[in-house]
JSON list of C-alpha atoms in Angstrom, two decimals:
[
{"chain": "A", "resi": 1039, "resn": "UNK", "atom": "CA", "xyz": [5.03, -28.66, 118.76]},
{"chain": "A", "resi": 1040, "resn": "UNK", "atom": "CA", "xyz": [7.64, -31.42, 119.12]},
{"chain": "A", "resi": 1041, "resn": "UNK", "atom": "CA", "xyz": [8.91, -32.92, 115.86]},
{"chain": "A", "resi": 1042, "resn": "UNK", "atom": "CA", "xyz": [9.56, -36.57, 115.21]},
{"chain": "A", "resi": 1043, "resn": "UNK", "atom": "CA", "xyz": [12.15, -39.23, 115.74]},
{"chain": "A", "resi": 1044, "resn": "UNK", "atom": "CA", "xyz": [13.27, -41.67, 113.01]},
{"chain": "A", "resi": 1045, "resn": "UNK", "atom": "CA", "xyz": [14.26, -43.99, 115.72]},
{"chain": "A", "resi": 1046, "resn": "UNK", "atom": "CA", "xyz": [10.62, -44.06, 117.18]},
{"chain": "A", "resi": 1047, "resn": "UNK", "atom": "CA", "xyz": [8.83, -44.40, 113.76]},
{"chain": "A", "resi": 1048, "resn": "UNK", "atom": "CA", "xyz": [8.06, -47.98, 114.00]},
{"chain": "A", "resi": 1049, "resn": "UNK", "atom": "CA", "xyz": [8.15, -48.37, 117.67]},
{"chain": "A", "resi": 1050, "resn": "UNK", "atom": "CA", "xyz": [5.08, -50.38, 119.46]},
{"chain": "A", "resi": 1051, "resn": "UNK", "atom": "CA", "xyz": [3.41, -48.07, 121.83]},
{"chain": "A", "resi": 1052, "resn": "UNK", "atom": "CA", "xyz": [5.17, -49.99, 124.54]},
{"chain": "A", "resi": 1053, "resn": "UNK", "atom": "CA", "xyz": [8.44, -49.22, 123.21]},
{"chain": "A", "resi": 1054, "resn": "UNK", "atom": "CA", "xyz": [7.38, -45.51, 122.47]},
{"chain": "A", "resi": 1055, "resn": "UNK", "atom": "CA", "xyz": [6.39, -45.04, 126.21]},
{"chain": "A", "resi": 1056, "resn": "UNK", "atom": "CA", "xyz": [9.97, -46.18, 127.25]},
{"chain": "A", "resi": 1057, "resn": "UNK", "atom": "CA", "xyz": [11.85, -43.70, 125.08]},
{"chain": "A", "resi": 1058, "resn": "UNK", "atom": "CA", "xyz": [13.24, -40.36, 126.44]},
{"chain": "A", "resi": 1059, "resn": "UNK", "atom": "CA", "xyz": [11.19, -38.66, 123.92]},
{"chain": "A", "resi": 1060, "resn": "UNK", "atom": "CA", "xyz": [8.09, -39.64, 125.35]},
{"chain": "A", "resi": 1061, "resn": "UNK", "atom": "CA", "xyz": [9.17, -39.42, 129.04]},
{"chain": "A", "resi": 1062, "resn": "UNK", "atom": "CA", "xyz": [10.61, -35.90, 128.79]},
{"chain": "A", "resi": 1063, "resn": "UNK", "atom": "CA", "xyz": [7.32, -34.47, 127.09]},
{"chain": "A", "resi": 1064, "resn": "UNK", "atom": "CA", "xyz": [5.15, -36.58, 129.52]},
{"chain": "A", "resi": 1065, "resn": "UNK", "atom": "CA", "xyz": [7.15, -35.20, 132.49]},
{"chain": "A", "resi": 1066, "resn": "UNK", "atom": "CA", "xyz": [6.70, -31.59, 131.39]},
{"chain": "A", "resi": 1067, "resn": "UNK", "atom": "CA", "xyz": [2.99, -31.77, 131.01]},
{"chain": "A", "resi": 1068, "resn": "UNK", "atom": "CA", "xyz": [2.68, -33.22, 134.47]},
{"chain": "A", "resi": 1069, "resn": "UNK", "atom": "CA", "xyz": [5.35, -30.95, 136.05]},
{"chain": "A", "resi": 1070, "resn": "UNK", "atom": "CA", "xyz": [3.66, -28.78, 139.03]},
{"chain": "A", "resi": 1071, "resn": "UNK", "atom": "CA", "xyz": [5.78, -25.85, 138.32]},
{"chain": "A", "resi": 1072, "resn": "UNK", "atom": "CA", "xyz": [4.33, -25.84, 134.82]},
{"chain": "A", "resi": 1073, "resn": "UNK", "atom": "CA", "xyz": [0.88, -26.29, 136.06]},
{"chain": "A", "resi": 1074, "resn": "UNK", "atom": "CA", "xyz": [1.22, -23.72, 138.46]},
{"chain": "A", "resi": 1075, "resn": "UNK", "atom": "CA", "xyz": [2.52, -21.12, 135.67]},
{"chain": "A", "resi": 1076, "resn": "UNK", "atom": "CA", "xyz": [-0.14, -21.97, 133.36]},
{"chain": "A", "resi": 1077, "resn": "UNK", "atom": "CA", "xyz": [-2.77, -21.75, 135.77]},
{"chain": "A", "resi": 1078, "resn": "UNK", "atom": "CA", "xyz": [-1.77, -18.46, 137.43]},
{"chain": "A", "resi": 1079, "resn": "UNK", "atom": "CA", "xyz": [-1.48, -16.93, 133.99]},
{"chain": "A", "resi": 1080, "resn": "UNK", "atom": "CA", "xyz": [-4.61, -18.68, 132.39]},
{"chain": "A", "resi": 1081, "resn": "UNK", "atom": "CA", "xyz": [-2.59, -20.00, 129.51]},
{"chain": "A", "resi": 1082, "resn": "UNK", "atom": "CA", "xyz": [-3.96, -22.92, 127.19]},
{"chain": "A", "resi": 1083, "resn": "UNK", "atom": "CA", "xyz": [-1.30, -25.21, 126.19]},
{"chain": "A", "resi": 1084, "resn": "UNK", "atom": "CA", "xyz": [-1.95, -26.77, 122.59]},
{"chain": "A", "resi": 1085, "resn": "UNK", "atom": "CA", "xyz": [0.07, -29.99, 122.52]},
{"chain": "A", "resi": 1086, "resn": "UNK", "atom": "CA", "xyz": [0.52, -30.85, 118.83]},
{"chain": "A", "resi": 1087, "resn": "UNK", "atom": "CA", "xyz": [2.98, -33.61, 118.11]},
{"chain": "A", "resi": 1088, "resn": "UNK", "atom": "CA", "xyz": [4.47, -34.15, 114.64]},
{"chain": "A", "resi": 1089, "resn": "UNK", "atom": "CA", "xyz": [2.18, -36.00, 112.24]},
{"chain": "A", "resi": 1090, "resn": "UNK", "atom": "CA", "xyz": [4.55, -38.99, 112.17]},
{"chain": "A", "resi": 1091, "resn": "UNK", "atom": "CA", "xyz": [4.22, -39.48, 115.85]},
{"chain": "A", "resi": 1092, "resn": "UNK", "atom": "CA", "xyz": [0.58, -38.75, 116.25]},
{"chain": "A", "resi": 1093, "resn": "UNK", "atom": "CA", "xyz": [-0.12, -42.59, 116.41]},
{"chain": "A", "resi": 1094, "resn": "UNK", "atom": "CA", "xyz": [1.18, -42.38, 119.78]},
{"chain": "A", "resi": 1095, "resn": "UNK", "atom": "CA", "xyz": [-1.00, -39.34, 120.98]},
{"chain": "A", "resi": 1096, "resn": "UNK", "atom": "CA", "xyz": [-3.11, -41.56, 123.17]},
{"chain": "A", "resi": 1097, "resn": "UNK", "atom": "CA", "xyz": [0.00, -42.34, 125.42]},
{"chain": "A", "resi": 1098, "resn": "UNK", "atom": "CA", "xyz": [-0.23, -38.86, 126.53]},
{"chain": "A", "resi": 1099, "resn": "UNK", "atom": "CA", "xyz": [-2.93, -38.85, 129.23]},
{"chain": "A", "resi": 1100, "resn": "UNK", "atom": "CA", "xyz": [-3.43, -35.56, 130.96]},
{"chain": "A", "resi": 1101, "resn": "UNK", "atom": "CA", "xyz": [-6.51, -34.30, 132.58]},
{"chain": "A", "resi": 1102, "resn": "UNK", "atom": "CA", "xyz": [-5.13, -30.76, 133.34]},
{"chain": "A", "resi": 1103, "resn": "UNK", "atom": "CA", "xyz": [-7.96, -28.43, 132.10]},
{"chain": "A", "resi": 1104, "resn": "UNK", "atom": "CA", "xyz": [-5.32, -26.09, 130.50]},
{"chain": "A", "resi": 1105, "resn": "UNK", "atom": "CA", "xyz": [-3.60, -28.77, 128.43]},
{"chain": "A", "resi": 1106, "resn": "UNK", "atom": "CA", "xyz": [-5.21, -29.91, 125.13]},
{"chain": "A", "resi": 1107, "resn": "UNK", "atom": "CA", "xyz": [-3.61, -32.90, 123.14]},
{"chain": "A", "resi": 1108, "resn": "UNK", "atom": "CA", "xyz": [-4.32, -32.27, 119.35]},
{"chain": "A", "resi": 1109, "resn": "UNK", "atom": "CA", "xyz": [-3.85, -34.10, 116.15]},
{"chain": "A", "resi": 1110, "resn": "UNK", "atom": "CA", "xyz": [-4.48, -33.57, 112.46]},
{"chain": "A", "resi": 1111, "resn": "UNK", "atom": "CA", "xyz": [-8.19, -34.70, 112.95]},
{"chain": "A", "resi": 1112, "resn": "UNK", "atom": "CA", "xyz": [-8.93, -31.65, 115.16]},
{"chain": "A", "resi": 1113, "resn": "UNK", "atom": "CA", "xyz": [-6.23, -29.08, 114.46]},
{"chain": "A", "resi": 1114, "resn": "UNK", "atom": "CA", "xyz": [-4.46, -27.28, 111.47]},
{"chain": "A", "resi": 1115, "resn": "UNK", "atom": "CA", "xyz": [-1.00, -26.40, 112.10]},
{"chain": "A", "resi": 1116, "resn": "UNK", "atom": "CA", "xyz": [-1.28, -22.98, 110.23]},
{"chain": "A", "resi": 1117, "resn": "UNK", "atom": "CA", "xyz": [-4.16, -21.85, 112.55]},
{"chain": "A", "resi": 1118, "resn": "UNK", "atom": "CA", "xyz": [-2.26, -23.10, 115.53]},
{"chain": "A", "resi": 1119, "resn": "UNK", "atom": "CA", "xyz": [0.75, -20.99, 114.73]},
{"chain": "A", "resi": 1120, "resn": "UNK", "atom": "CA", "xyz": [-1.26, -17.90, 114.06]},
{"chain": "A", "resi": 1121, "resn": "UNK", "atom": "CA", "xyz": [-3.22, -18.11, 117.35]},
{"chain": "A", "resi": 1122, "resn": "UNK", "atom": "CA", "xyz": [-0.37, -18.93, 119.57]},
{"chain": "A", "resi": 1123, "resn": "UNK", "atom": "CA", "xyz": [1.81, -16.70, 121.46]},
{"chain": "A", "resi": 1124, "resn": "UNK", "atom": "CA", "xyz": [4.92, -19.00, 122.24]},
{"chain": "A", "resi": 1125, "resn": "UNK", "atom": "CA", "xyz": [6.05, -21.94, 120.51]},
{"chain": "A", "resi": 1126, "resn": "UNK", "atom": "CA", "xyz": [7.77, -24.65, 122.28]},
{"chain": "A", "resi": 1127, "resn": "UNK", "atom": "CA", "xyz": [9.41, -27.22, 120.03]},
{"chain": "A", "resi": 1128, "resn": "UNK", "atom": "CA", "xyz": [12.65, -28.98, 119.51]},
{"chain": "A", "resi": 1129, "resn": "UNK", "atom": "CA", "xyz": [13.98, -29.18, 116.05]},
{"chain": "A", "resi": 1130, "resn": "UNK", "atom": "CA", "xyz": [10.73, -28.47, 114.08]},
{"chain": "A", "resi": 1131, "resn": "UNK", "atom": "CA", "xyz": [10.91, -26.12, 110.88]},
{"chain": "A", "resi": 1132, "resn": "UNK", "atom": "CA", "xyz": [7.46, -24.35, 112.37]},
{"chain": "A", "resi": 1133, "resn": "UNK", "atom": "CA", "xyz": [9.96, -22.41, 114.44]},
{"chain": "A", "resi": 1134, "resn": "UNK", "atom": "CA", "xyz": [11.00, -20.48, 111.39]},
{"chain": "A", "resi": 1135, "resn": "UNK", "atom": "CA", "xyz": [7.30, -19.63, 110.66]},
{"chain": "A", "resi": 1136, "resn": "UNK", "atom": "CA", "xyz": [6.79, -18.52, 114.26]},
{"chain": "A", "resi": 1137, "resn": "UNK", "atom": "CA", "xyz": [10.01, -16.39, 114.03]},
{"chain": "A", "resi": 1138, "resn": "UNK", "atom": "CA", "xyz": [8.83, -15.01, 110.78]},
{"chain": "A", "resi": 1139, "resn": "UNK", "atom": "CA", "xyz": [5.83, -13.80, 112.72]},
{"chain": "A", "resi": 1140, "resn": "UNK", "atom": "CA", "xyz": [8.29, -12.27, 115.36]},
{"chain": "A", "resi": 1141, "resn": "UNK", "atom": "CA", "xyz": [6.93, -14.59, 118.00]},
{"chain": "A", "resi": 1142, "resn": "UNK", "atom": "CA", "xyz": [9.06, -16.07, 120.88]},
{"chain": "A", "resi": 1143, "resn": "UNK", "atom": "CA", "xyz": [10.48, -19.72, 120.08]},
{"chain": "A", "resi": 1144, "resn": "UNK", "atom": "CA", "xyz": [11.83, -22.07, 122.65]},
{"chain": "A", "resi": 1145, "resn": "UNK", "atom": "CA", "xyz": [13.86, -24.88, 121.37]},
{"chain": "A", "resi": 1146, "resn": "UNK", "atom": "CA", "xyz": [13.64, -27.71, 124.01]},
{"chain": "A", "resi": 1147, "resn": "UNK", "atom": "CA", "xyz": [16.60, -29.89, 122.75]},
{"chain": "A", "resi": 1148, "resn": "UNK", "atom": "CA", "xyz": [16.96, -32.57, 125.41]},
{"chain": "A", "resi": 1149, "resn": "UNK", "atom": "CA", "xyz": [18.38, -35.04, 123.09]},
{"chain": "A", "resi": 1150, "resn": "UNK", "atom": "CA", "xyz": [20.74, -33.35, 120.77]},
{"chain": "A", "resi": 1151, "resn": "UNK", "atom": "CA", "xyz": [22.59, -36.81, 119.84]},
{"chain": "A", "resi": 1152, "resn": "UNK", "atom": "CA", "xyz": [19.17, -38.68, 119.16]},
{"chain": "A", "resi": 1153, "resn": "UNK", "atom": "CA", "xyz": [17.55, -36.83, 116.52]},
{"chain": "A", "resi": 1154, "resn": "UNK", "atom": "CA", "xyz": [17.34, -37.05, 112.83]},
{"chain": "A", "resi": 1155, "resn": "UNK", "atom": "CA", "xyz": [18.03, -33.27, 112.04]},
{"chain": "A", "resi": 1156, "resn": "UNK", "atom": "CA", "xyz": [21.15, -32.05, 110.17]},
{"chain": "A", "resi": 1157, "resn": "UNK", "atom": "CA", "xyz": [21.78, -28.42, 111.46]},
{"chain": "A", "resi": 1158, "resn": "UNK", "atom": "CA", "xyz": [21.80, -25.74, 108.51]},
{"chain": "A", "resi": 1159, "resn": "UNK", "atom": "CA", "xyz": [24.95, -24.24, 107.74]},
{"chain": "A", "resi": 1160, "resn": "UNK", "atom": "CA", "xyz": [22.88, -20.94, 106.83]},
{"chain": "A", "resi": 1161, "resn": "UNK", "atom": "CA", "xyz": [20.42, -20.70, 109.95]},
{"chain": "A", "resi": 1162, "resn": "UNK", "atom": "CA", "xyz": [21.63, -22.12, 113.29]},
{"chain": "A", "resi": 1163, "resn": "UNK", "atom": "CA", "xyz": [18.99, -23.07, 115.83]},
{"chain": "A", "resi": 1164, "resn": "UNK", "atom": "CA", "xyz": [20.04, -20.24, 118.13]},
{"chain": "A", "resi": 1165, "resn": "UNK", "atom": "CA", "xyz": [19.35, -17.76, 115.43]},
{"chain": "A", "resi": 1166, "resn": "UNK", "atom": "CA", "xyz": [15.69, -18.86, 115.60]},
{"chain": "A", "resi": 1167, "resn": "UNK", "atom": "CA", "xyz": [15.11, -19.26, 119.26]},
{"chain": "A", "resi": 1168, "resn": "UNK", "atom": "CA", "xyz": [16.50, -19.88, 122.95]},
{"chain": "A", "resi": 1169, "resn": "UNK", "atom": "CA", "xyz": [18.01, -23.43, 123.07]},
{"chain": "A", "resi": 1170, "resn": "UNK", "atom": "CA", "xyz": [16.82, -25.22, 126.24]},
{"chain": "A", "resi": 1171, "resn": "UNK", "atom": "CA", "xyz": [18.22, -28.58, 127.41]},
{"chain": "A", "resi": 1172, "resn": "UNK", "atom": "CA", "xyz": [16.57, -28.87, 130.85]},
{"chain": "A", "resi": 1173, "resn": "UNK", "atom": "CA", "xyz": [12.82, -29.11, 131.99]},
{"chain": "A", "resi": 1174, "resn": "UNK", "atom": "CA", "xyz": [13.33, -26.59, 134.85]},
{"chain": "A", "resi": 1175, "resn": "UNK", "atom": "CA", "xyz": [15.21, -24.11, 132.35]},
{"chain": "A", "resi": 1176, "resn": "UNK", "atom": "CA", "xyz": [12.29, -24.29, 129.98]},
{"chain": "A", "resi": 1177, "resn": "UNK", "atom": "CA", "xyz": [9.79, -23.57, 132.65]},
{"chain": "A", "resi": 1178, "resn": "UNK", "atom": "CA", "xyz": [11.84, -20.75, 133.86]},
{"chain": "A", "resi": 1179, "resn": "UNK", "atom": "CA", "xyz": [12.29, -19.17, 130.35]},
{"chain": "A", "resi": 1180, "resn": "UNK", "atom": "CA", "xyz": [8.65, -19.45, 129.61]},
{"chain": "A", "resi": 1181, "resn": "UNK", "atom": "CA", "xyz": [7.87, -17.94, 132.84]},
{"chain": "A", "resi": 1182, "resn": "UNK", "atom": "CA", "xyz": [10.27, -14.82, 131.60]},
{"chain": "A", "resi": 1183, "resn": "UNK", "atom": "CA", "xyz": [8.63, -14.85, 128.38]},
{"chain": "A", "resi": 1184, "resn": "UNK", "atom": "CA", "xyz": [5.14, -14.90, 129.95]},
{"chain": "A", "resi": 1185, "resn": "UNK", "atom": "CA", "xyz": [6.14, -12.04, 132.40]},
{"chain": "A", "resi": 1186, "resn": "UNK", "atom": "CA", "xyz": [7.03, -9.77, 129.34]},
{"chain": "A", "resi": 1187, "resn": "UNK", "atom": "CA", "xyz": [3.75, -10.42, 127.82]},
{"chain": "A", "resi": 1188, "resn": "UNK", "atom": "CA", "xyz": [5.27, -12.78, 125.27]},
{"chain": "A", "resi": 1189, "resn": "UNK", "atom": "CA", "xyz": [7.26, -9.95, 123.68]},
{"chain": "A", "resi": 1190, "resn": "UNK", "atom": "CA", "xyz": [10.15, -11.68, 121.36]},
{"chain": "A", "resi": 1191, "resn": "UNK", "atom": "CA", "xyz": [13.79, -10.81, 122.51]},
{"chain": "A", "resi": 1192, "resn": "UNK", "atom": "CA", "xyz": [15.52, -7.91, 120.49]},
{"chain": "A", "resi": 1193, "resn": "UNK", "atom": "CA", "xyz": [18.20, -10.67, 119.50]},
{"chain": "A", "resi": 1194, "resn": "UNK", "atom": "CA", "xyz": [15.49, -12.70, 117.81]},
{"chain": "A", "resi": 1195, "resn": "UNK", "atom": "CA", "xyz": [13.73, -9.83, 116.09]},
{"chain": "A", "resi": 1196, "resn": "UNK", "atom": "CA", "xyz": [17.27, -8.81, 114.75]},
{"chain": "A", "resi": 1197, "resn": "UNK", "atom": "CA", "xyz": [18.02, -12.43, 113.63]},
{"chain": "A", "resi": 1198, "resn": "UNK", "atom": "CA", "xyz": [14.36, -12.28, 111.67]},
{"chain": "A", "resi": 1199, "resn": "UNK", "atom": "CA", "xyz": [15.26, -9.32, 109.98]},
{"chain": "A", "resi": 1200, "resn": "UNK", "atom": "CA", "xyz": [18.52, -11.07, 108.80]},
{"chain": "A", "resi": 1201, "resn": "UNK", "atom": "CA", "xyz": [16.95, -14.33, 107.91]},
{"chain": "A", "resi": 1202, "resn": "UNK", "atom": "CA", "xyz": [13.89, -13.09, 106.11]},
{"chain": "A", "resi": 1203, "resn": "UNK", "atom": "CA", "xyz": [14.72, -10.73, 103.19]},
{"chain": "A", "resi": 1204, "resn": "UNK", "atom": "CA", "xyz": [10.96, -9.92, 102.24]},
{"chain": "A", "resi": 1205, "resn": "UNK", "atom": "CA", "xyz": [7.95, -8.96, 104.64]},
{"chain": "A", "resi": 1206, "resn": "UNK", "atom": "CA", "xyz": [5.17, -8.16, 102.32]},
{"chain": "A", "resi": 1207, "resn": "UNK", "atom": "CA", "xyz": [2.42, -10.02, 100.31]},
{"chain": "A", "resi": 1208, "resn": "UNK", "atom": "CA", "xyz": [4.25, -10.34, 96.96]},
{"chain": "A", "resi": 1209, "resn": "UNK", "atom": "CA", "xyz": [5.88, -13.94, 97.70]},
{"chain": "A", "resi": 1210, "resn": "UNK", "atom": "CA", "xyz": [3.46, -15.64, 95.18]},
{"chain": "A", "resi": 1211, "resn": "UNK", "atom": "CA", "xyz": [4.63, -12.91, 92.63]},
{"chain": "A", "resi": 1212, "resn": "UNK", "atom": "CA", "xyz": [8.15, -13.54, 93.09]},
{"chain": "A", "resi": 1213, "resn": "UNK", "atom": "CA", "xyz": [7.71, -17.21, 92.85]},
{"chain": "A", "resi": 1214, "resn": "UNK", "atom": "CA", "xyz": [5.58, -16.85, 89.57]},
{"chain": "A", "resi": 1215, "resn": "UNK", "atom": "CA", "xyz": [8.38, -14.69, 87.99]},
{"chain": "A", "resi": 1216, "resn": "UNK", "atom": "CA", "xyz": [11.03, -16.95, 89.14]},
{"chain": "A", "resi": 1217, "resn": "UNK", "atom": "CA", "xyz": [9.53, -19.79, 87.37]},
{"chain": "A", "resi": 1218, "resn": "UNK", "atom": "CA", "xyz": [8.43, -18.09, 84.40]},
{"chain": "A", "resi": 1219, "resn": "UNK", "atom": "CA", "xyz": [11.98, -16.70, 83.97]},
{"chain": "A", "resi": 1220, "resn": "UNK", "atom": "CA", "xyz": [13.60, -20.15, 84.61]},
{"chain": "A", "resi": 1221, "resn": "UNK", "atom": "CA", "xyz": [11.02, -21.96, 82.01]},
{"chain": "A", "resi": 1222, "resn": "UNK", "atom": "CA", "xyz": [11.22, -19.21, 79.39]},
{"chain": "A", "resi": 1223, "resn": "UNK", "atom": "CA", "xyz": [14.60, -17.35, 80.15]},
{"chain": "A", "resi": 1224, "resn": "UNK", "atom": "CA", "xyz": [12.27, -14.02, 80.24]},
{"chain": "A", "resi": 1225, "resn": "UNK", "atom": "CA", "xyz": [13.51, -11.43, 82.82]},
{"chain": "A", "resi": 1226, "resn": "UNK", "atom": "CA", "xyz": [11.08, -8.79, 84.16]},
{"chain": "A", "resi": 1227, "resn": "UNK", "atom": "CA", "xyz": [7.64, -10.36, 83.61]}
]
């Protein structure tokens, strides 16, 4: 689930295909080692590019039977997050959703100087997942995660506990109480 790039928002398809962003993900999807990994482990790769970049989805052409390119017309992000065992993204906020579910996250940040994200002071990317800069490193780390049956590293599980105060079904209730308290100044509703 790669996120978007402000610098590519209005690019022509030709300009997009010349970008490092496109070439990086295209190369990964065509990498023979990556293909071997997903074939040997019968892994289905669901490539879902950010909504603002989906106008370029047809630039990604790959006939590998284990790789599927998705967009908002045929997928729902929340369903993809629930059914997936590993998230590979770059800077996307869905990484926090994945961490909340205690699933492994790889942050493929091949272009740290060419993105629109401002790191948070409260939560660093390294608290959410493993930061990867190079394709071969990404494939190797993915293989490690596959070999441990997609189990999240203990450090990330600890980070998840520190980041998320609540793990229950009462978020709506807390939100309602906070809004009600703010609007009416009443505590303990």
